[in-house]
Coordinates of C-alpha atoms and ligand atoms in Angstrom, one line a residue:
M1 CA -7.6 12.1 -13.5
Q2 CA -9.1 10.3 -16.0
V3 CA -6.8 7.5 -17.6
V4 CA -7.8 6.4 -21.4
V5 CA -6.3 3.8 -23.7
K6 CA -6.4 5.5 -27.4
R7 CA -5.6 3.8 -30.6
D8 CA -4.1 7.0 -32.0
K9 CA -0.7 7.2 -33.6
P10 CA 1.9 9.1 -31.6
E11 CA 2.7 11.5 -34.2
L12 CA -1.4 12.3 -34.5
V13 CA -2.4 12.5 -30.9
A14 CA -3.7 15.6 -29.7
A15 CA -2.0 16.0 -26.2
D16 CA -0.2 18.9 -24.4
V17 CA 2.7 16.5 -24.1
L18 CA 4.1 13.3 -25.5
A19 CA 5.7 11.4 -23.2
V20 CA 8.2 8.8 -24.5
F21 CA 10.2 6.6 -22.7
L22 CA 13.9 5.4 -23.7
R23 CA 16.4 2.9 -22.0
Q24 CA 19.9 4.2 -21.4
E25 CA 21.2 3.0 -24.9
K26 CA 22.8 5.3 -27.4
T27 CA 21.0 4.4 -30.3
L28 CA 16.8 3.9 -31.2
P29 CA 15.8 0.6 -31.7
S30 CA 15.8 0.9 -35.9
K31 CA 12.4 0.5 -37.2
S32 CA 10.6 1.1 -33.7
V33 CA 8.0 3.2 -33.4
V34 CA 10.2 6.0 -31.5
A35 CA 12.6 5.5 -34.4
Q36 CA 9.4 6.6 -36.7
L37 CA 8.9 9.2 -34.3
D38 CA 11.7 10.6 -34.4
A39 CA 12.2 10.6 -37.9
R40 CA 8.9 12.7 -38.0
L41 CA 10.5 15.1 -35.4
G42 CA 13.4 15.6 -37.7
G43 CA 16.1 13.5 -35.6
R44 CA 15.4 15.6 -32.8
I45 CA 15.6 12.9 -30.2
R46 CA 18.5 11.2 -31.8
D47 CA 20.3 14.5 -31.5
Y48 CA 19.6 14.9 -27.7
L49 CA 21.0 11.1 -27.4
D50 CA 23.9 11.5 -30.0
S51 CA 25.0 14.8 -27.9
G52 CA 24.8 13.1 -24.5
D53 CA 22.1 15.9 -23.4
F54 CA 20.0 12.6 -22.5
S55 CA 21.4 9.7 -21.5
G56 CA 18.3 7.4 -20.8
A57 CA 19.2 7.2 -17.1
L58 CA 16.2 6.1 -14.7
N59 CA 14.0 9.0 -14.3
S60 CA 16.2 11.3 -16.2
T61 CA 14.0 13.8 -18.2
V62 CA 14.4 16.3 -21.2
L63 CA 11.2 18.4 -22.6
V64 CA 11.7 18.8 -26.6
R65 CA 9.4 21.2 -28.5
T66 CA 8.2 19.7 -31.7
G67 CA 7.7 22.8 -33.6
G68 CA 4.7 21.9 -35.3
T69 CA 6.3 18.6 -37.2
I70 CA 3.8 16.6 -35.0
Q71 CA 0.4 17.2 -33.2
A72 CA 1.5 17.5 -29.8
P73 CA 3.7 20.7 -29.0
R74 CA 6.2 18.8 -27.0
V75 CA 7.8 15.4 -26.2
L76 CA 8.6 14.4 -23.2
L77 CA 11.9 12.0 -23.0
V78 CA 11.8 10.0 -20.0
G79 CA 14.6 7.8 -19.1
L80 CA 14.3 3.9 -18.2
G81 CA 17.4 3.1 -17.0
K82 CA 20.2 0.5 -18.1
P83 CA 18.4 -2.3 -20.5
E84 CA 19.1 -4.8 -17.6
A85 CA 17.3 -2.9 -15.1
C86 CA 14.4 -2.3 -16.8
T87 CA 12.1 -3.9 -14.5
I88 CA 8.3 -3.2 -14.2
D89 CA 9.2 -1.1 -11.2
A90 CA 11.2 1.2 -13.6
L91 CA 8.4 1.8 -15.9
R92 CA 6.4 2.6 -12.7
Q93 CA 9.0 4.9 -11.8
A94 CA 9.4 6.7 -15.2
S95 CA 5.4 7.0 -15.3
A96 CA 5.5 8.8 -12.1
T97 CA 8.0 11.1 -13.4
A98 CA 6.1 11.9 -16.8
A99 CA 3.2 12.8 -14.8
T100 CA 4.8 15.0 -12.0
T101 CA 7.0 16.6 -14.6
A102 CA 3.4 17.6 -16.8
R103 CA 2.0 18.7 -13.6
R104 CA 4.9 21.2 -12.7
L105 CA 4.7 22.2 -16.5
G106 CA 0.9 23.1 -15.8
V107 CA -0.6 21.2 -18.7
N108 CA -3.8 19.5 -19.1
S109 CA -3.3 16.3 -20.8
M110 CA -0.4 13.8 -21.7
A111 CA -0.3 10.9 -23.9
L112 CA 2.2 8.1 -22.8
L113 CA 4.0 6.3 -25.3
P114 CA 4.2 2.6 -23.9
P115 CA 7.8 1.4 -24.6
A116 CA 8.5 -2.4 -25.8
Y117 CA 8.7 -4.2 -22.6
D118 CA 9.2 -7.6 -21.7
V119 CA 6.1 -8.2 -19.9
E120 CA 2.7 -8.5 -21.2
S121 CA 0.8 -5.2 -22.0
G122 CA -1.7 -5.7 -19.3
E123 CA 1.3 -5.4 -16.9
V124 CA 2.5 -2.5 -18.9
G125 CA -0.7 -0.9 -18.5
Q126 CA -0.9 -1.4 -14.8
A127 CA 2.5 0.0 -14.1
L128 CA 1.8 2.8 -15.9
T129 CA -1.4 3.9 -14.4
E130 CA 0.0 2.9 -10.9
G131 CA 3.0 5.3 -11.4
A132 CA 1.0 7.8 -12.4
L133 CA -1.6 8.0 -9.9
L134 CA 0.5 7.5 -7.0
G135 CA 3.0 9.8 -8.1
L136 CA 0.3 12.5 -8.6
Y137 CA -0.8 11.9 -4.9
T138 CA -1.1 14.8 -2.9
L139 CA -3.4 15.5 0.2
K140 CA -4.6 18.8 -0.1
K141 CA -7.5 18.7 2.4
Y142 CA -6.0 20.4 5.4
K143 CA -4.6 23.4 3.2
T144 CA -6.5 26.4 2.9
A145 CA -4.9 27.8 0.2
P146 CA -3.1 24.9 -1.9
E147 CA 0.3 25.3 -3.1
N148 CA 0.5 25.3 -7.0
E149 CA -3.2 25.3 -7.2
D150 CA -3.2 26.7 -10.5
K151 CA -0.7 24.3 -11.9
D152 CA -2.1 21.4 -10.7
N153 CA -4.6 20.4 -13.5
L154 CA -3.3 17.6 -15.3
R155 CA -6.8 16.0 -16.2
D156 CA -6.4 13.6 -19.0
L157 CA -3.8 10.9 -19.3
H158 CA -3.8 8.7 -22.7
I159 CA -2.3 5.7 -23.0
L160 CA -1.3 4.9 -26.6
A161 CA -2.2 1.4 -28.1
S162 CA -0.7 0.0 -31.3
G163 CA -3.6 -2.1 -32.0
S164 CA -6.9 -3.9 -30.7
T165 CA -5.5 -6.9 -29.1
V166 CA -2.8 -4.5 -27.4
Q167 CA -5.8 -2.2 -26.6
R168 CA -7.6 -4.6 -24.7
A169 CA -4.7 -5.7 -22.7
L170 CA -3.7 -2.4 -21.7
E171 CA -7.2 -1.3 -20.6
N172 CA -7.5 -4.1 -18.6
G173 CA -4.3 -3.4 -16.8
V174 CA -5.3 0.2 -16.7
Q175 CA -8.3 -0.8 -14.7
R176 CA -6.3 -2.8 -12.1
G177 CA -4.1 0.1 -12.0
Q178 CA -6.9 2.5 -11.0
I179 CA -8.1 -0.1 -8.1
L180 CA -4.7 -0.5 -6.9
A181 CA -3.9 3.2 -6.8
A182 CA -7.1 4.4 -5.4
A183 CA -6.7 1.7 -2.8
V184 CA -2.8 3.0 -2.0
N185 CA -4.3 6.7 -1.8
L186 CA -7.0 5.7 0.3
A187 CA -4.4 4.6 2.8
R188 CA -2.3 7.5 2.6
D189 CA -4.9 9.9 3.1
L190 CA -5.8 7.7 6.4
S191 CA -2.3 7.7 7.7
N192 CA -1.3 11.1 6.8
S193 CA -4.6 12.7 8.1
P194 CA -4.0 14.0 11.8
G195 CA -5.2 11.9 14.9
N196 CA -7.7 14.5 15.7
E197 CA -9.6 13.5 12.6
V198 CA -8.6 9.9 12.3
N199 CA -9.6 8.0 15.7
P200 CA -11.0 4.7 16.0
S201 CA -14.4 6.0 15.2
Y202 CA -13.4 7.8 12.0
L203 CA -11.6 4.3 10.8
A204 CA -14.7 2.5 11.8
Q205 CA -16.9 4.7 9.4
T206 CA -14.4 4.6 6.6
A207 CA -14.7 0.7 6.8
R208 CA -18.5 1.1 6.6
E209 CA -18.1 3.3 3.4
I210 CA -15.9 1.1 1.9
A211 CA -18.6 -2.1 2.4
E212 CA -21.1 0.3 1.2
R213 CA -19.6 1.1 -2.1
T214 CA -18.2 -2.3 -2.8
T215 CA -19.9 -6.2 -2.1
L216 CA -17.9 -6.3 1.6
R217 CA -19.6 -6.6 4.6
C218 CA -18.7 -4.8 7.4
H219 CA -19.3 -5.3 11.3
V220 CA -18.0 -3.2 14.0
L221 CA -17.4 -4.4 17.7
D222 CA -17.6 -1.6 20.0
V223 CA -16.6 -1.5 23.7
D224 CA -19.6 -3.7 24.9
G225 CA -18.7 -6.2 21.9
M226 CA -15.1 -6.3 22.5
R227 CA -16.0 -7.3 26.5
E228 CA -18.2 -9.7 25.4
H229 CA -15.1 -11.4 23.3
Q230 CA -13.1 -10.7 26.6
M231 CA -10.6 -8.8 24.8
G232 CA -8.7 -7.5 27.5
C233 CA -5.5 -6.3 26.1
L234 CA -7.4 -3.8 23.4
L235 CA -9.4 -2.7 26.1
G236 CA -6.4 -2.4 28.3
V237 CA -4.5 0.0 25.7
A238 CA -7.9 1.7 25.1
Q239 CA -8.9 2.6 28.9
G240 CA -6.4 5.9 28.7
S241 CA -8.2 7.8 26.2
N242 CA -11.3 9.2 26.1
Q243 CA -11.8 8.1 22.4
P244 CA -13.6 4.8 22.2
P245 CA -11.8 1.7 20.7
A246 CA -13.2 0.3 17.8
F247 CA -12.6 -3.6 16.5
I248 CA -13.3 -3.7 12.7
I249 CA -14.4 -6.7 10.6
L250 CA -14.6 -6.6 6.9
E251 CA -15.5 -9.8 4.9
H252 CA -14.8 -10.4 1.2
A253 CA -16.9 -13.6 0.7
P254 CA -17.5 -14.3 -3.3
K255 CA -20.3 -16.6 -3.9
G256 CA -19.1 -20.3 -4.4
A257 CA -16.1 -19.5 -1.9
R258 CA -16.2 -22.4 0.6
E259 CA -12.9 -22.9 1.9
K260 CA -11.3 -21.6 5.1
P261 CA -10.7 -17.8 4.8
I262 CA -7.2 -15.8 4.7
V263 CA -7.3 -13.2 7.5
L264 CA -5.5 -10.0 7.2
V265 CA -5.2 -8.4 10.0
G266 CA -3.6 -4.4 10.4
K267 CA -2.7 -2.2 13.7
G268 CA -5.0 0.7 13.7
L269 CA -3.5 2.8 16.4
T270 CA -4.7 6.3 15.6
F271 CA -2.1 7.7 17.8
D272 CA 0.8 6.6 19.7
S273 CA 1.8 9.1 22.6
G274 CA 3.2 5.7 24.0
G275 CA 1.4 6.2 27.1
I276 CA 2.7 6.2 31.0
S277 CA 5.6 5.3 29.3
I278 CA 5.6 8.3 27.1
K279 CA 7.4 9.3 23.9
P280 CA 10.4 11.8 23.5
A281 CA 8.5 15.1 21.9
A282 CA 10.6 14.9 18.9
N283 CA 8.7 13.6 16.0
M284 CA 5.7 12.6 18.1
E285 CA 3.7 14.0 15.5
D286 CA 4.4 11.4 13.2
M287 CA 2.9 8.7 15.4
K288 CA -0.5 9.5 13.8
M289 CA 0.7 7.0 11.5
D290 CA 0.8 4.2 13.8
M291 CA -2.7 2.9 12.0
S292 CA -0.9 2.5 9.0
G293 CA -1.3 -1.5 9.3
G294 CA -5.1 -1.0 9.6
A295 CA -5.2 1.6 6.6
T296 CA -3.4 -1.0 4.6
V297 CA -5.9 -3.6 5.6
L298 CA -9.0 -1.7 4.6
G299 CA -7.2 -0.3 1.3
T300 CA -6.6 -4.2 0.4
M301 CA -9.9 -5.3 1.4
Q302 CA -11.5 -2.9 -1.2
A303 CA -9.2 -3.7 -3.8
L304 CA -9.7 -7.5 -3.8
A305 CA -13.5 -6.8 -3.9
Q306 CA -13.1 -4.4 -6.8
L307 CA -11.0 -7.2 -8.7
G308 CA -13.5 -10.1 -8.1
Y309 CA -10.8 -12.1 -5.8
P310 CA -12.4 -15.4 -5.9
R311 CA -11.0 -16.7 -2.4
R312 CA -12.7 -15.8 1.0
V313 CA -10.7 -12.8 2.9
V314 CA -11.4 -11.3 6.0
G315 CA -10.0 -7.9 7.4
L316 CA -9.5 -7.1 11.1
V317 CA -8.8 -3.9 12.6
P318 CA -8.4 -3.5 16.0
S319 CA -8.4 0.5 16.4
S320 CA -7.2 2.6 19.6
E321 CA -5.4 5.6 21.1
N322 CA -2.7 5.1 23.2
L323 CA -2.6 8.0 25.5
P324 CA -1.5 8.9 29.3
S325 CA -4.5 9.4 31.7
G326 CA -5.6 8.7 35.4
N327 CA -7.5 5.6 33.6
A328 CA -4.2 4.6 31.6
V329 CA -2.8 1.2 31.8
K330 CA 0.5 1.2 33.9
P331 CA 3.9 -0.8 33.7
G332 CA 3.1 -3.9 36.0
D333 CA -0.5 -3.9 35.3
I334 CA -1.5 -7.3 33.7
L335 CA -4.1 -7.9 31.0
R336 CA -5.7 -10.7 30.0
A337 CA -6.3 -11.6 26.2
M338 CA -9.0 -12.9 24.7
S339 CA -7.2 -16.5 24.8
G340 CA -7.1 -16.4 28.4
K341 CA -3.4 -15.9 28.5
T342 CA -2.3 -13.1 30.8
V343 CA 0.2 -10.3 29.9
E344 CA 2.1 -8.1 32.3
V345 CA 2.8 -4.7 30.7
I346 CA 6.2 -3.8 31.3
N347 CA 6.4 -1.1 29.0
T348 CA 3.1 0.9 27.9
D349 CA 4.6 2.1 24.1
A350 CA 4.3 -1.6 23.2
E351 CA 0.7 -1.4 22.6
G352 CA 0.8 -2.6 19.4
R353 CA 1.8 -6.1 19.9
L354 CA -1.3 -5.9 22.9
I355 CA -4.1 -4.7 20.3
L356 CA -2.9 -7.1 17.6
A357 CA -2.9 -10.0 20.6
D358 CA -6.4 -10.0 20.7
A359 CA -7.3 -9.7 16.8
L360 CA -5.3 -12.9 16.3
V361 CA -6.7 -14.7 19.2
Y362 CA -10.4 -13.4 17.5
A363 CA -9.1 -14.5 13.7
V364 CA -8.3 -18.1 15.2
Q365 CA -11.4 -18.4 17.2
E366 CA -14.0 -17.0 15.2
L367 CA -12.6 -17.3 12.0
K368 CA -10.4 -20.4 11.8
P369 CA -8.6 -19.4 9.0
A370 CA -6.3 -20.8 6.2
C371 CA -3.6 -18.5 7.2
I372 CA -3.1 -14.9 8.6
V373 CA -0.9 -12.5 7.5
D374 CA -0.7 -9.5 10.0
L375 CA 0.8 -5.6 9.4
A376 CA 1.5 -3.6 11.9
T377 CA 4.1 -0.4 12.5
L378 CA 5.5 -2.2 15.6
T379 CA 8.8 -1.5 16.3
G380 CA 11.3 1.2 16.0
A381 CA 13.8 -1.6 16.1
V382 CA 12.7 -2.4 12.2
V383 CA 13.8 0.7 11.4
V384 CA 17.1 0.5 12.8
A385 CA 17.5 -2.8 11.3
L386 CA 16.3 -2.4 7.4
G387 CA 15.4 1.2 7.3
S388 CA 12.8 2.2 5.1
H389 CA 13.5 -0.1 2.1
A390 CA 12.2 -3.3 3.3
T391 CA 9.6 -4.7 5.8
G392 CA 10.7 -7.1 8.2
M393 CA 8.9 -10.4 7.9
M394 CA 8.5 -13.0 10.4
G395 CA 6.3 -16.1 10.6
T396 CA 5.4 -19.7 10.6
D397 CA 4.1 -20.2 7.2
K398 CA 7.1 -20.6 5.1
P399 CA 5.0 -21.2 1.7
M400 CA 3.4 -17.4 2.7
M401 CA 6.6 -16.2 3.1
D402 CA 8.2 -17.3 0.2
R403 CA 5.3 -15.7 -2.1
L404 CA 5.6 -12.5 -0.2
R405 CA 9.0 -12.2 -1.0
A406 CA 8.3 -12.8 -4.5
A407 CA 5.3 -10.5 -4.5
G408 CA 7.7 -7.8 -2.9
D409 CA 9.9 -8.0 -5.6
Y410 CA 7.2 -7.4 -8.2
S411 CA 5.5 -4.8 -6.5
A412 CA 9.0 -3.4 -5.0
E413 CA 7.4 -3.4 -1.7
R414 CA 10.1 -5.5 -0.5
V415 CA 10.0 -7.6 2.6
W416 CA 13.2 -9.3 4.5
E417 CA 12.9 -12.3 6.7
L418 CA 14.2 -12.1 10.4
P419 CA 14.2 -15.2 12.4
L420 CA 11.5 -16.4 14.9
F421 CA 13.7 -19.2 16.8
D422 CA 12.2 -20.7 20.1
E423 CA 15.1 -19.5 22.2
Y424 CA 13.3 -15.5 21.6
S425 CA 10.1 -16.5 23.3
K426 CA 12.2 -17.3 26.5
Q427 CA 13.2 -13.9 26.9
I428 CA 9.3 -12.5 27.3
K429 CA 8.3 -14.9 30.2
S430 CA 7.0 -12.9 33.0
D431 CA 7.7 -13.2 36.5
F432 CA 4.1 -12.8 37.4
A433 CA 2.0 -13.2 34.2
D434 CA 2.2 -15.8 31.8
I435 CA 4.1 -13.4 29.4
K436 CA 5.5 -9.8 29.4
N437 CA 5.0 -7.2 26.9
V438 CA 8.7 -6.5 25.9
S439 CA 11.9 -8.2 26.7
S440 CA 14.3 -7.0 29.6
G441 CA 17.4 -5.9 27.1
R442 CA 16.9 -3.7 23.7
E443 CA 18.1 -6.7 21.6
A444 CA 16.5 -8.2 18.9
G445 CA 13.3 -5.8 19.4
S446 CA 11.3 -6.5 16.3
I447 CA 11.9 -10.3 16.5
I448 CA 10.7 -9.9 20.5
G449 CA 7.5 -8.2 19.0
G450 CA 7.1 -11.2 16.7
A451 CA 7.6 -13.5 19.3
F452 CA 4.9 -12.0 21.5
L453 CA 2.5 -12.4 18.6
K454 CA 3.5 -15.7 17.8
E455 CA 1.6 -16.8 21.7
F456 CA -1.7 -16.0 20.1
V457 CA -1.4 -18.2 16.8
G458 CA -1.7 -21.4 17.9
D459 CA -0.9 -23.7 14.7
T460 CA -2.5 -21.5 12.6
P461 CA -0.2 -20.3 9.7
W462 CA 0.8 -17.1 10.4
V463 CA 3.2 -14.2 9.2
H464 CA 4.1 -10.8 10.8
L465 CA 4.8 -7.8 8.8
D466 CA 6.4 -5.0 10.8
I467 CA 5.9 -1.8 8.3
A468 CA 7.1 0.5 10.8
G469 CA 10.1 1.6 8.9
T470 CA 8.4 1.5 5.3
A471 CA 4.8 2.5 6.0
W472 CA 6.7 6.4 6.4
T473 CA 9.1 8.4 4.1
R474 CA 10.6 11.8 4.7
E475 CA 12.0 12.0 1.0
N476 CA 10.1 12.2 -1.8
R477 CA 10.4 9.1 -4.3
P478 CA 9.2 9.0 -7.9
Y479 CA 5.6 7.4 -7.1
I480 CA 6.0 7.6 -3.4
P481 CA 5.5 11.4 -2.4
K482 CA 6.7 12.7 1.3
G483 CA 4.6 11.1 4.4
A484 CA 2.4 7.9 4.2
T485 CA 3.3 5.4 1.7
G486 CA 0.6 3.2 2.0
V487 CA 2.9 0.2 1.9
G488 CA 1.5 -3.3 1.7
I489 CA -1.5 -3.0 -0.6
R490 CA 0.1 -3.9 -4.0
L491 CA 2.0 -6.5 -1.9
L492 CA -0.7 -8.5 -0.4
V493 CA -2.7 -8.1 -3.8
K494 CA -0.1 -9.7 -5.6
A495 CA 0.8 -12.2 -3.1
L496 CA -2.8 -13.6 -2.5
E497 CA -3.3 -13.4 -6.5
D498 CA -0.1 -15.8 -6.8
M499 CA -2.1 -18.0 -4.2
V500 CA -5.1 -18.6 -6.9
E501 CA -4.7 -20.1 -10.2
G502 CA -4.4 -17.4 -13.0
V503 CA -4.5 -13.7 -12.0
T504 CA -8.0 -12.2 -11.6
Q505 CA -9.1 -10.0 -13.9
P506 CA -11.0 -6.7 -12.5
T507 CA -14.7 -7.4 -13.4
A508 CA -16.0 -4.4 -11.5
K509 CA -17.6 -7.6 -10.0
G510 CA -17.0 -6.3 -6.2
E511 CA -18.9 -3.1 -7.2
K512 CA -22.7 -2.1 -6.4
S513 CA -22.7 1.1 -8.1
K514 CA -23.7 1.2 -12.0
A515 CA -21.1 4.0 -12.4
A516 CA -18.5 1.7 -11.4
A517 CA -19.6 -1.5 -13.2
K518 CA -18.9 0.2 -16.7
P519 CA -15.6 0.7 -17.1
K520 CA -15.2 -2.9 -18.6
A521 CA -15.7 -2.0 -22.0
K522 CA -13.7 1.5 -21.8
A523 CA -11.1 1.9 -19.1
A524 CA -12.0 5.7 -18.4
A525 CA -13.0 5.6 -14.8
K526 CA -12.3 8.7 -12.9
A527 CA -9.4 7.6 -10.6
S528 CA -8.7 11.1 -8.8
Ligands
BES1 N1 4.4 2.4 17.1 C1 5.5 2.2 17.9 C2 6.7 1.6 16.8 C3 6.8 2.5 15.7 C4 8.5 3.2 16.0 C5 6.3 3.0 14.7 C6 9.0 4.3 14.9 C7 6.7 4.1 13.6 C8 7.8 4.5 13.8 C9 5.6 1.2 18.8 O1 4.3 1.0 19.5 C10 6.3 1.3 19.8 O2 6.5 2.2 20.3 N2 7.1 0.3 20.1 C11 8.4 0.4 21.2 C12 8.5 -0.9 21.5 C13 9.5 -0.8 22.8 C14 8.4 -0.3 23.9 C15 9.7 -2.4 23.1 C16 9.5 0.9 20.0 O3 10.0 0.3 19.2 O4 10.4 1.5 20.9
ZN2 ZN1 4.2 2.4 21.2
ZN3 ZN1 2.8 1.9 18.3

């Protein structure tokens, strides 16, 4: 879909639908653009408010025929909710509601009239774009006769600007929104796609393709490379599968950036059967999404490159399947991690922490990072603790955790901290090896996962994000359709941008192709 910022007046815009965002208030702000539009419409909007037929509740909608009073044949009123709750996320949601309503109507074009908001116009443009592009996401690849194909034809989204300064700010926001939504939708595609297609080699190939279309550098370690680095834990998990594992390294190294890198690590387990400690059959199909942390790291790296992020960042994705077989790792087996630490495998289903262990050691030893953030669908316990509305956060880097909490509130990808007291580490001491991969009881399952990872980061400042509950949703939300959510990309980009002075501007610097380098002047890049 094309997203274009236009200087048209709302009454003159030639679109199939004009979406107007309204707060949950009884009156229209006097002399506002909406009040003027309502005058042209002969008071139709006020009529809906007065009658109570439209309350302005968040994501409520009413479609109004305009009867030739303005250029667009329909106005869609979209509620933003109570004035005090009109956050940037309310705008993201309302934009998604407008876009998905337009799709349901089967129209080709829609114009959005940005509401007066407490934030800078760039943020408004970004939120409107993110909401629409994320809300319209579907994965059609595996449907031979896509449902509603004929209705799925919203092609043009116009965002209306009142003046040239606002237009430039909106365009900047639109471009940022397009970059972020493309990254999130890429991650969603990877997590929603089946394990028979998205295996470790496929993830590695995707990383190479991302590097080809950006300035990122990609390197993939195969089994021999893993043996050279003595990644015994990753190799141990992978040995039960016929699919070879892959260790993906994606580097963003902007010119002149000389400081230690920030390292992002994502669990890339492309199917988790549990291995010999096999999982129950119910919902096992969902375990194709166990590479969501890895998908988030790939998407984040793409977005950082395209945004021209000024600091050095390295993304690492250890990728493997976890299957039972005659070669599979067994309970009681002892593996040796890249650090030399020995690990007794008590439960082969606690495999995520094993593959992450080698990636964390690789980060510490080979990259000497300023800090590490890992993302993993690590434990069912975090779903019990926090459900699907907050990611579990643990770590040793207090400033980074504070930044992630703030970025989580802004991006509506919220995180909630769990403690990592030393006492928890005692619970993973093994009788036969240095440590074991699970504790004896079921208590504090997510924290035990975090305590295990902590064994491999040494003194490097580190944060662990357990996204098992937030990477997948069983219900449709305004801009998060059922299935993979792509969680973590908007969160990480915001947190990383907050680490550098000023916010990065999309300069298309990270792009190699000429086509992608154009949209600076005109934010009309094709986003889907
Ligand atoms: N991939 C799972 C965790 C998971 C659960 C992800 C639900 C997404 C949704 C992980 O590898 C796992 O199986 N963890 C075990 C750990 C246990 C054996 C200590 C779990 O949570 O049951
Ligand atoms: Zn598992
Ligand atoms: Zn897993």
